[in-house]
Coordinates of C-alpha atoms in Angstrom, one line a residue:
M14 CA 19.4 0.2 -13.4
T15 CA 16.6 0.7 -15.9
F16 CA 13.1 0.0 -14.6
R17 CA 10.8 -2.1 -16.7
A18 CA 7.1 -1.8 -16.0
P19 CA 5.8 -5.4 -15.2
I20 CA 2.8 -5.0 -17.6
R21 CA 2.4 -8.7 -18.4
D22 CA 2.6 -9.7 -14.7
L23 CA 0.0 -7.1 -13.8
A24 CA -2.4 -7.9 -16.6
F25 CA -2.2 -11.6 -15.7
A26 CA -2.7 -10.9 -12.0
L27 CA -5.8 -8.8 -12.8
R28 CA -7.2 -11.7 -14.9
T29 CA -6.7 -14.2 -12.1
V30 CA -7.8 -12.5 -8.9
G31 CA -11.3 -11.9 -7.5
H32 CA -14.6 -12.8 -9.2
P33 CA -14.3 -12.0 -12.9
G34 CA -18.0 -12.6 -13.5
L35 CA -19.1 -10.1 -10.8
I36 CA -16.6 -7.5 -12.0
A37 CA -17.7 -7.8 -15.5
R38 CA -21.3 -7.1 -14.5
A39 CA -20.2 -4.2 -12.2
F40 CA -18.0 -2.7 -14.9
P41 CA -19.5 -3.8 -18.3
D42 CA -17.5 -1.3 -20.3
L43 CA -14.1 -2.5 -19.0
D44 CA -12.7 -5.1 -21.3
G45 CA -9.3 -6.7 -21.7
D46 CA -8.1 -4.4 -24.4
T47 CA -9.0 -1.3 -22.2
V48 CA -7.1 -2.8 -19.3
Q49 CA -4.0 -3.5 -21.5
A50 CA -4.1 0.0 -23.0
V51 CA -4.2 1.6 -19.5
L52 CA -1.4 -0.6 -18.2
E53 CA 0.8 0.1 -21.2
A54 CA 0.3 3.8 -21.1
A55 CA 0.9 4.0 -17.4
G56 CA 3.9 1.8 -17.7
G57 CA 5.4 4.0 -20.4
F58 CA 5.0 7.1 -18.2
A59 CA 6.5 5.3 -15.2
E60 CA 9.5 4.1 -17.1
G61 CA 10.1 7.2 -19.1
E62 CA 9.4 10.0 -16.7
L63 CA 9.3 8.8 -13.1
A64 CA 12.0 6.2 -13.0
P65 CA 14.8 8.5 -14.2
L66 CA 14.0 10.9 -11.3
N67 CA 14.2 8.3 -8.6
R68 CA 18.0 8.3 -8.0
R69 CA 18.2 12.1 -8.2
G70 CA 15.4 12.4 -5.7
D71 CA 17.2 10.1 -3.3
L72 CA 20.5 12.1 -3.6
E73 CA 19.2 15.6 -3.6
G74 CA 15.8 15.3 -1.9
A75 CA 13.1 17.8 -1.1
R76 CA 14.4 21.0 0.4
Y77 CA 13.1 23.6 2.9
E78 CA 14.1 27.2 2.3
N79 CA 12.8 30.5 3.8
G80 CA 9.6 28.9 5.1
K81 CA 8.8 27.1 1.9
V82 CA 9.2 23.5 0.7
F83 CA 10.3 22.6 -2.8
A84 CA 9.9 19.1 -4.3
A85 CA 12.9 17.2 -5.4
P86 CA 14.4 18.3 -8.8
G87 CA 12.1 17.3 -11.7
F88 CA 9.2 16.2 -9.4
A89 CA 7.0 19.2 -9.9
D90 CA 7.1 18.9 -13.7
A91 CA 6.5 15.2 -13.5
Y92 CA 3.5 15.7 -11.3
R93 CA 2.0 18.2 -13.7
H94 CA 2.4 15.7 -16.5
F95 CA 0.9 12.9 -14.3
V96 CA -2.2 15.1 -13.8
E97 CA -2.4 16.1 -17.5
Q98 CA -2.4 12.5 -18.6
G99 CA -5.3 11.7 -16.2
W100 CA -3.6 9.2 -13.9
N101 CA -5.0 10.8 -10.8
S102 CA -8.7 10.2 -11.6
L103 CA -8.8 6.5 -12.6
S104 CA -11.2 5.1 -10.0
A105 CA -12.9 8.3 -8.9
S106 CA -16.6 8.8 -9.5
P107 CA -17.5 10.4 -12.9
E108 CA -19.8 12.7 -10.8
H109 CA -16.7 14.4 -9.5
G110 CA -14.7 14.2 -12.8
G111 CA -13.3 10.8 -12.3
Q112 CA -13.1 8.0 -14.9
G113 CA -15.0 5.4 -12.9
L114 CA -12.6 2.5 -13.5
T115 CA -11.9 -0.2 -11.0
K116 CA -10.0 0.2 -7.8
A117 CA -8.0 -2.9 -8.8
L118 CA -6.9 -1.4 -12.0
E119 CA -5.9 1.8 -10.3
L120 CA -3.8 -0.2 -7.8
A121 CA -2.0 -1.9 -10.7
V122 CA -1.2 1.5 -12.2
F123 CA 0.0 2.8 -8.9
E124 CA 2.2 -0.2 -8.4
M125 CA 4.2 0.9 -11.5
V126 CA 4.2 4.5 -10.2
H127 CA 5.6 3.4 -6.8
A128 CA 8.1 1.0 -8.3
A129 CA 9.4 3.7 -10.6
N130 CA 9.6 6.3 -7.9
M131 CA 8.1 5.6 -4.5
A132 CA 8.8 9.1 -3.1
F133 CA 6.9 10.6 -6.0
G134 CA 4.0 8.2 -5.7
L135 CA 3.3 9.2 -2.1
C136 CA 1.8 12.5 -3.3
P137 CA -1.0 11.2 -5.5
M138 CA -1.4 8.2 -3.1
L139 CA -2.5 10.5 -0.3
T140 CA -4.7 12.5 -2.6
Q141 CA -6.5 9.3 -3.5
A142 CA -7.2 8.8 0.2
A143 CA -8.5 12.3 0.7
I144 CA -10.8 11.8 -2.3
E145 CA -12.4 8.8 -0.6
A146 CA -12.8 10.6 2.7
L147 CA -14.5 13.6 1.2
D148 CA -16.6 11.5 -1.2
L149 CA -18.2 9.7 1.8
H150 CA -18.2 12.4 4.4
G151 CA -17.6 15.8 2.8
T152 CA -20.2 18.6 2.8
E153 CA -22.0 19.7 -0.3
R154 CA -19.6 22.7 -0.6
Q155 CA -16.5 20.5 -0.2
K156 CA -17.8 18.0 -2.8
R157 CA -18.6 20.9 -5.2
L158 CA -15.5 23.0 -4.8
V159 CA -12.7 20.8 -3.5
L160 CA -13.3 17.2 -4.5
P161 CA -13.2 17.8 -8.3
K162 CA -9.8 19.5 -7.9
L163 CA -8.5 16.6 -5.9
V164 CA -9.9 14.1 -8.4
S165 CA -8.2 15.9 -11.3
G166 CA -5.0 16.2 -9.3
E167 CA -4.8 20.0 -9.7
W168 CA -4.8 20.1 -5.9
T169 CA -3.2 17.6 -3.7
G170 CA -4.3 16.1 -0.4
A171 CA -2.4 15.5 2.9
M172 CA -3.3 13.4 5.9
C173 CA -2.5 15.1 9.2
L174 CA -2.7 12.8 12.2
T175 CA 0.6 12.5 14.1
E176 CA 1.8 14.9 16.8
P177 CA 5.1 14.9 18.7
Q178 CA 3.5 13.4 21.8
A179 CA 0.9 11.3 19.9
G180 CA 2.2 8.8 17.4
S181 CA -0.1 5.9 16.8
D182 CA -2.1 6.9 20.0
L183 CA -4.4 9.4 18.4
A184 CA -6.4 9.7 21.7
A185 CA -3.4 11.7 23.0
L186 CA -3.5 14.5 20.4
T187 CA -3.9 18.1 21.5
S188 CA -4.5 20.1 18.3
M189 CA -7.6 22.3 18.9
A190 CA -10.3 23.7 16.7
R191 CA -12.5 26.5 18.0
P192 CA -15.6 27.9 16.4
D193 CA -14.9 31.2 14.5
G194 CA -18.4 32.5 15.0
K195 CA -19.1 32.4 11.3
G196 CA -19.8 28.7 10.8
G197 CA -16.2 27.7 10.4
W198 CA -13.3 26.8 12.7
L199 CA -9.9 28.1 13.8
L200 CA -7.4 25.3 14.1
S201 CA -4.2 25.4 16.1
G202 CA -1.5 22.8 16.8
Q203 CA 1.5 21.0 15.4
K204 CA 1.6 17.9 13.3
I205 CA 4.6 15.9 12.3
F206 CA 5.5 13.4 9.6
I207 CA 3.1 15.0 7.2
T208 CA 3.9 13.5 3.8
W209 CA 3.8 16.1 1.0
G210 CA 2.3 18.5 3.5
D211 CA 3.9 21.4 1.6
H212 CA 5.5 21.6 -1.8
D213 CA 5.6 23.5 -5.1
A214 CA 4.0 20.9 -7.4
A215 CA 0.3 22.0 -7.2
D216 CA -1.6 25.3 -6.7
N217 CA -3.3 24.2 -3.5
I218 CA -2.9 21.6 -0.8
C219 CA -5.9 20.3 1.1
H220 CA -5.1 19.2 4.7
L221 CA -7.4 16.7 6.3
I222 CA -6.7 17.1 10.0
I223 CA -8.0 15.5 13.2
A224 CA -8.3 17.8 16.2
R225 CA -10.3 18.3 19.3
T226 CA -13.0 20.9 19.9
P227 CA -13.3 22.9 23.2
D228 CA -16.2 21.0 24.7
A229 CA -15.3 17.5 23.4
P230 CA -14.9 14.6 25.8
P231 CA -11.4 13.1 26.3
G232 CA -10.1 10.2 24.3
I233 CA -11.0 9.2 20.8
K234 CA -14.6 10.3 21.2
G235 CA -13.5 13.9 21.3
I236 CA -11.8 13.8 17.9
S237 CA -13.3 15.5 14.8
L238 CA -12.1 15.8 11.2
F239 CA -11.4 19.1 9.6
L240 CA -10.4 20.4 6.1
A241 CA -7.9 23.2 6.0
N242 CA -6.7 24.5 2.6
K243 CA -3.4 26.1 1.9
F244 CA -5.2 28.9 0.1
E245 CA -8.8 30.0 0.7
V246 CA -11.3 28.4 -1.6
K247 CA -13.9 31.0 -2.6
D248 CA -17.5 30.2 -3.4
D249 CA -16.8 30.5 -7.1
G250 CA -13.9 28.0 -6.8
S251 CA -11.1 30.5 -7.2
L252 CA -8.3 30.7 -4.7
G253 CA -8.0 33.5 -2.2
A254 CA -5.7 34.4 0.7
R255 CA -3.0 32.1 2.2
N256 CA -4.2 30.2 5.2
S257 CA -2.3 30.6 8.5
F258 CA -0.5 27.3 8.6
R259 CA 3.1 26.7 7.5
P260 CA 5.8 24.1 7.3
A261 CA 8.4 24.5 10.1
S262 CA 10.9 22.0 8.6
V263 CA 11.2 18.8 6.5
E264 CA 12.3 15.6 8.2
H265 CA 15.7 14.0 7.5
K266 CA 14.9 10.4 6.8
L267 CA 16.4 7.0 6.2
G268 CA 14.8 6.8 2.8
I269 CA 12.2 8.3 0.4
H270 CA 14.3 11.5 0.4
G271 CA 12.4 12.8 -2.6
S272 CA 9.2 13.0 -0.6
P273 CA 8.8 16.1 1.6
T274 CA 7.8 14.9 5.0
C275 CA 6.9 18.1 6.9
V276 CA 6.5 19.4 10.4
M277 CA 3.4 21.6 10.0
V278 CA 2.3 24.4 12.4
Y279 CA -1.3 25.6 12.5
E280 CA -1.9 29.0 14.0
D281 CA -5.7 29.8 14.0
A282 CA -5.9 28.3 10.5
Q283 CA -9.3 28.6 8.9
A284 CA -10.8 25.1 8.7
E285 CA -14.1 23.4 7.8
L286 CA -15.7 20.5 9.6
V287 CA -15.8 17.2 7.6
G288 CA -18.7 14.9 8.6
E289 CA -20.0 14.9 12.2
L290 CA -18.4 16.3 15.4
G291 CA -16.9 13.6 17.5
Q292 CA -16.7 11.2 14.5
G293 CA -13.3 12.3 13.3
L294 CA -11.6 9.0 13.9
A295 CA -14.2 7.0 12.0
H296 CA -14.2 9.5 9.1
M297 CA -10.4 9.5 9.0
F298 CA -10.3 5.7 8.9
V299 CA -11.9 5.9 5.4
M300 CA -8.8 7.8 4.4
M301 CA -6.4 5.6 6.4
N302 CA -7.8 2.3 5.0
A303 CA -7.5 3.6 1.5
A304 CA -3.9 4.6 2.2
R305 CA -3.2 1.3 3.9
L306 CA -4.1 -0.7 0.8
Q307 CA -1.9 1.7 -1.3
V308 CA 1.0 1.2 1.1
G309 CA 0.6 -2.5 0.7
V310 CA 1.0 -1.9 -3.1
Q311 CA 4.1 0.2 -2.2
G312 CA 5.5 -3.0 -0.6
V313 CA 4.9 -4.9 -3.8
A314 CA 6.3 -2.1 -5.9
I315 CA 9.6 -1.7 -4.1
A316 CA 10.0 -5.4 -4.0
E317 CA 9.5 -5.5 -7.8
R318 CA 12.0 -2.8 -8.3
A319 CA 14.6 -4.5 -6.1
F320 CA 14.0 -7.9 -7.7
Q321 CA 14.4 -6.5 -11.2
Q322 CA 17.8 -5.0 -10.3
A323 CA 19.0 -8.1 -8.5
L324 CA 17.9 -10.4 -11.4
A325 CA 19.8 -8.2 -13.9
F326 CA 22.9 -8.2 -11.7
S327 CA 22.8 -11.9 -11.3
Q328 CA 23.0 -12.2 -15.1
E329 CA 26.0 -9.8 -15.3
R330 CA 28.1 -10.8 -12.4
K331 CA 30.6 -13.7 -12.7
Q332 CA 31.8 -15.4 -9.4
G333 CA 33.1 -18.9 -9.0
R334 CA 32.1 -22.1 -10.9
T335 CA 28.3 -22.3 -11.5
T336 CA 26.1 -25.3 -11.5
F337 CA 23.5 -24.4 -14.2
E338 CA 25.0 -23.9 -17.6
D339 CA 22.1 -21.9 -18.9
A340 CA 23.4 -18.9 -16.9
G341 CA 26.5 -18.5 -19.0
G342 CA 28.8 -18.6 -16.0
M343 CA 27.1 -15.8 -14.2
I344 CA 25.9 -16.0 -10.6
Y345 CA 22.3 -16.9 -11.7
G346 CA 23.9 -20.3 -12.3
H347 CA 24.4 -20.8 -8.5
P348 CA 21.5 -22.8 -7.0
D349 CA 21.3 -20.6 -3.9
V350 CA 21.2 -17.4 -5.9
R351 CA 18.6 -18.8 -8.3
R352 CA 16.5 -20.1 -5.4
T353 CA 16.7 -16.7 -3.7
L354 CA 15.5 -14.9 -6.8
M355 CA 12.7 -17.3 -7.5
L356 CA 11.5 -17.0 -3.9
M357 CA 11.7 -13.2 -4.2
K358 CA 9.5 -13.4 -7.4
A359 CA 7.0 -15.8 -5.8
K360 CA 6.5 -13.5 -2.8
I361 CA 6.1 -10.5 -5.0
E362 CA 3.4 -12.3 -7.1
A363 CA 1.7 -13.5 -3.9
A364 CA 1.7 -9.9 -2.4
R365 CA 0.5 -8.4 -5.6
G366 CA -2.3 -10.9 -5.8
I367 CA -3.4 -10.1 -2.2
C368 CA -3.5 -6.4 -2.8
L369 CA -5.4 -6.7 -6.1
T370 CA -7.8 -9.2 -4.5
T371 CA -8.5 -6.6 -1.8
G372 CA -9.0 -4.0 -4.6
V373 CA -11.5 -6.3 -6.3
A374 CA -13.4 -6.7 -3.0
S375 CA -13.4 -2.9 -2.7
D376 CA -14.9 -2.6 -6.2
L377 CA -17.6 -5.2 -5.4
A378 CA -18.4 -3.7 -2.1
K379 CA -19.6 -0.6 -4.0
R380 CA -20.8 -2.0 -7.3
A381 CA -21.9 -5.6 -6.9
G382 CA -25.5 -6.3 -8.1
T383 CA -27.1 -7.3 -4.8
E384 CA -26.9 -6.1 -1.2
E385 CA -25.8 -9.6 -0.1
E386 CA -22.9 -9.6 -2.6
R387 CA -21.9 -6.0 -1.5
A388 CA -21.9 -7.0 2.1
A389 CA -19.9 -10.1 1.5
A390 CA -17.4 -8.1 -0.5
K391 CA -17.1 -5.4 2.2
A392 CA -16.4 -8.1 4.8
R393 CA -13.7 -9.6 2.6
Q394 CA -12.2 -6.2 1.9
D395 CA -12.0 -5.4 5.6
L396 CA -10.5 -8.8 6.4
L397 CA -7.8 -8.5 3.7
T398 CA -6.8 -4.8 4.2
P399 CA -4.5 -5.3 7.2
I400 CA -3.0 -8.4 5.6
A401 CA -2.4 -6.5 2.3
K402 CA -0.8 -3.7 4.2
A403 CA 1.4 -5.6 6.7
W404 CA 2.3 -8.8 4.8
S405 CA 3.0 -7.0 1.6
T406 CA 5.2 -4.3 3.2
D407 CA 7.1 -7.0 5.1
V408 CA 7.7 -8.7 1.8
G409 CA 8.9 -5.4 0.4
V410 CA 11.6 -5.1 3.1
E411 CA 12.5 -8.8 2.8
V412 CA 12.9 -8.7 -0.9
A413 CA 14.8 -5.4 -0.9
S414 CA 17.2 -6.9 1.7
L415 CA 17.6 -10.1 -0.4
G416 CA 18.3 -7.8 -3.4
V417 CA 21.2 -6.3 -1.5
Q418 CA 22.3 -9.9 -0.6
V419 CA 22.3 -11.0 -4.3
H420 CA 24.5 -8.1 -5.1
G421 CA 27.0 -9.1 -2.3
G422 CA 29.4 -6.4 -1.3
M423 CA 28.3 -4.3 -4.3
G424 CA 24.8 -4.1 -2.8
F425 CA 26.2 -2.4 0.3
I426 CA 27.7 0.4 -1.9
E427 CA 25.3 3.2 -2.6
E428 CA 26.3 3.7 -6.2
T429 CA 24.7 0.4 -7.3
G430 CA 21.3 1.6 -6.1
A431 CA 20.3 -1.6 -4.3
A432 CA 20.7 0.1 -0.9
Q433 CA 18.2 2.8 -1.9
H434 CA 15.4 0.3 -2.4
Y435 CA 16.1 -1.2 1.0
R436 CA 16.1 2.3 2.7
D437 CA 12.9 3.3 0.9
A438 CA 11.2 0.0 1.7
R439 CA 11.8 0.3 5.4
I440 CA 9.2 3.0 6.1
A441 CA 6.3 1.1 4.6
P442 CA 5.8 -1.3 7.6
I443 CA 5.7 1.7 9.9
Y444 CA 3.5 4.4 8.4
E445 CA -0.3 4.3 8.0
G446 CA -0.4 2.2 11.2
T447 CA 2.5 0.0 12.1
N448 CA 2.3 -3.6 11.1
G449 CA 1.9 -4.5 14.7
I450 CA -1.2 -2.3 14.7
Q451 CA -2.4 -4.0 11.5
A452 CA -2.0 -7.4 13.2
M453 CA -4.0 -6.3 16.3
D454 CA -6.7 -4.9 13.9
L455 CA -6.9 -8.3 12.1
I456 CA -7.3 -10.2 15.4
G457 CA -9.5 -7.8 17.2
R458 CA -11.8 -6.1 14.7
K459 CA -11.7 -8.4 11.7
L460 CA -11.4 -11.9 13.2
R461 CA -12.9 -11.9 16.7
A462 CA -15.6 -9.4 16.0
N463 CA -17.7 -12.0 14.1
G464 CA -16.3 -15.2 15.6
G465 CA -14.1 -15.8 12.5
E466 CA -16.9 -16.2 10.1
T467 CA -15.4 -14.1 7.3
L468 CA -12.1 -15.9 7.5
R469 CA -13.9 -19.2 7.5
G470 CA -15.6 -18.2 4.3
L471 CA -12.3 -17.3 2.7
C472 CA -10.7 -20.6 3.9
A473 CA -13.6 -22.6 2.3
E474 CA -12.9 -20.8 -1.0
M475 CA -9.2 -21.5 -0.8
A476 CA -9.9 -25.1 0.0
L477 CA -11.7 -25.5 -3.3
T478 CA -8.6 -24.3 -5.1
A479 CA -6.4 -26.7 -3.1
E480 CA -8.7 -29.5 -4.2
V481 CA -8.3 -28.6 -7.9
L482 CA -4.6 -28.3 -7.5
T483 CA -4.3 -31.9 -6.1
E484 CA -5.9 -33.1 -9.3
S485 CA -3.0 -31.9 -11.4
A486 CA 0.1 -34.1 -11.5
E487 CA 2.6 -31.2 -11.5
L488 CA 0.6 -29.1 -9.0
A489 CA -0.5 -31.8 -6.5
P490 CA 2.3 -30.9 -4.0
V491 CA 1.1 -27.3 -4.0
G492 CA -2.5 -28.5 -3.4
R493 CA -1.5 -30.7 -0.5
R494 CA 0.6 -28.1 1.2
L495 CA -2.0 -25.4 0.6
A496 CA -4.7 -27.6 2.2
A497 CA -2.4 -28.2 5.2
G498 CA -1.8 -24.5 5.4
I499 CA -5.5 -23.7 5.4
A500 CA -6.1 -26.3 8.1
A501 CA -3.4 -24.6 10.2
L502 CA -4.9 -21.2 9.6
E503 CA -8.4 -22.4 10.6
R504 CA -7.0 -24.0 13.7
A505 CA -5.1 -20.9 14.6
A506 CA -8.2 -18.7 14.0
D507 CA -10.3 -20.8 16.3
A508 CA -7.6 -20.6 19.0
M509 CA -7.4 -16.8 18.6
V510 CA -11.2 -16.4 18.8
A511 CA -11.2 -18.3 22.1
A512 CA -7.9 -16.8 23.5
D513 CA -7.5 -14.4 26.3
N514 CA -6.6 -10.8 25.4
I515 CA -2.9 -11.1 26.3
T516 CA -2.5 -14.3 24.2
A517 CA -4.3 -12.8 21.3
L518 CA -2.3 -9.6 21.3
A519 CA 1.0 -11.4 21.7
A520 CA 0.1 -13.8 18.8
A521 CA -1.3 -11.1 16.5
T522 CA 1.8 -10.6 14.4
P523 CA 2.6 -14.3 13.8
F524 CA -1.1 -14.9 13.1
L525 CA -1.1 -12.2 10.4
K526 CA 2.1 -13.7 8.9
L527 CA 0.4 -17.1 8.9
A528 CA -2.7 -15.6 7.2
G529 CA -0.6 -13.8 4.6
D530 CA 1.5 -16.9 3.9
V531 CA -1.6 -19.1 3.3
V532 CA -3.5 -16.5 1.2
G533 CA -0.3 -15.9 -0.8
G534 CA -0.1 -19.7 -1.5
W535 CA -3.7 -19.6 -2.6
I536 CA -2.9 -16.7 -5.0
L537 CA 0.1 -18.6 -6.5
G538 CA -1.9 -21.8 -6.8
R539 CA -4.6 -20.0 -8.7
Q540 CA -2.1 -18.4 -11.0
A541 CA -0.4 -21.7 -11.7
L542 CA -3.8 -23.2 -12.7
A543 CA -4.6 -20.2 -14.9
A544 CA -1.2 -20.3 -16.6
A545 CA -1.6 -24.0 -17.4
G546 CA -4.8 -23.2 -19.2
E547 CA -3.4 -20.4 -21.3
P548 CA -2.9 -21.0 -25.0
G549 CA 0.6 -22.1 -25.8
A550 CA 1.5 -22.7 -22.1
E551 CA 3.8 -25.6 -22.9
G552 CA 6.1 -23.5 -25.0
D553 CA 6.1 -20.3 -23.0
P554 CA 8.8 -20.2 -20.2
W555 CA 7.0 -17.3 -18.5
L556 CA 3.7 -19.2 -18.2
K557 CA 5.6 -22.4 -17.1
S558 CA 7.4 -20.5 -14.4
K559 CA 4.1 -20.0 -12.6
A560 CA 4.0 -23.7 -11.6
A561 CA 7.6 -23.6 -10.5
L562 CA 7.1 -20.5 -8.4
A563 CA 4.0 -22.0 -6.7
R564 CA 5.9 -25.2 -5.9
L565 CA 8.9 -23.3 -4.5
Y566 CA 6.6 -21.2 -2.3
A567 CA 4.7 -24.2 -1.1
S568 CA 7.8 -26.0 -0.1
Q569 CA 9.6 -23.1 1.5
V570 CA 6.7 -21.0 2.9
L571 CA 3.5 -23.1 3.3
T572 CA 5.4 -25.9 5.0
Q573 CA 6.0 -23.4 7.9
A574 CA 2.2 -22.8 8.5
S575 CA 1.6 -25.7 10.9
G576 CA 4.5 -24.6 13.1
L577 CA 3.3 -21.0 13.2
A578 CA -0.2 -22.2 14.2
D579 CA 1.1 -24.5 16.9
G580 CA 3.1 -21.7 18.6
L581 CA 0.4 -19.1 18.8
A582 CA -1.3 -20.3 22.0
E583 CA 2.0 -20.0 23.8
A584 CA 2.9 -16.5 22.4
G585 CA 2.1 -14.6 25.6
D586 CA 3.2 -17.1 28.2
D587 CA 6.5 -15.5 29.3
L588 CA 5.7 -11.8 28.6
A589 CA 4.3 -10.8 32.0
E590 CA 7.3 -12.4 33.8
T591 CA 10.0 -10.7 31.7
P592 CA 10.5 -7.1 32.8
A593 CA 12.8 -4.8 30.8
H594 CA 15.7 -5.1 33.2
A595 CA 15.7 -8.8 32.7
L596 CA 16.7 -8.3 29.1
A597 CA 19.2 -5.5 29.8
G598 CA 21.8 -7.8 31.3

């Protein structure tokens, strides 16, 4: 099925998220025409070059031959075109060759890239994360020689954390870096699940690796961050000898077959320290948080792709007698099919808004006019990042699954393509920190760390929107249900701040779902209000649909908020008394 870049949806979402006045002051040269031009150009590239490679990448995949990894057919050429057109450098600092545009706009562009071809999008996505880490913590030499090449996209970045014995538990890693006596380091060990860790699409690959040093203390305090390049980077910027690390294999995965996920072996590989010794985890979290927000965008993207295909199928497939005559006898005329598709669309727009709102907070954390505004934006960004990652990727899986359901039996057949979206979507709740880890981060570091103050500020802002919604005859039900959802979220937050550790950890995932559900309702309410105020709204079905989507979401999602909140205090009650053998039967 042909992919259509959702340019109007994205442009509208960008206009209605965040704080437009603050953004206008932070980016005075960025006007609506520029945003539209960027979205249209990126959409054209995604539709014309990336989407046609998606199915072939799934069927043929990346391959490993004679110690080398080759990207899926057509991917290397597409990547070179991606770089030539400047898509890799959108939000990077002009100091390093970037275009200095907003993170939110970059996320909108990458949504189209991921929707067109998620396996392809992983390569520049991780490069973006490497850029952010080196920009903050890189040495002068790394910023001078490596960072501009990553910004341009001539070189790509890889994030190397996981080891066979250490998945999410990074304290258990054993990779070792020893001083080489010349100011550098020799790094040895094995890393697994390294996305685009080796390939033939760029001249050099820059691995950011966490490892221990000989005298380091045990646990996470003994971890440092290193940069190891596939080819030596000489002082004049030219490439030298091949470094002593190699791919041992590529993983055989459920989905994203076009993305080479490598097992990497390091054998006294030449490496450079990034940042300070013993601060590797903190430095790596810069990269991880950037990637986590991008993975949230992947959830939106794969949901959008699955939705588009399901909607098109619903207008082509005829089954039984339909209720709504405007569907011409096709299954879109069945109430349950139409409800399903509208709920899919509502959740996509909610997730998109959450991710873009987080992107706006990231922009303001760096560029707002006052220190107070920057601090508030950083706190909002930190609070929303785990929600953006986890809630949006859960939406991606749910919507992709519903896409298969809309297709019926045809969705279970690989040839229709609906199954690929479901397979591709399933990794997103797992990598860059599982969604359970995101939930624990939300409860532990983002909620309880300051007694819930940042969340209370967000709730107060959402409550103002709920009040405005109740003043509109057609949106009053949305306002009432949003207000009830906010009250439930505040009640749940207070309970989690006061809860014991077992209860808080057991309740973390349902709490994150509750938070995402309510913030998503706020996003849709804001969009409905904005759409009602657009010129020609009464005669534009697309604008009118915003109110319908907000009402459906409010009735089917926000109404569950109170029940979720009520159950959190009891989430851990029976866990300690239920050993594994009790479940085995």
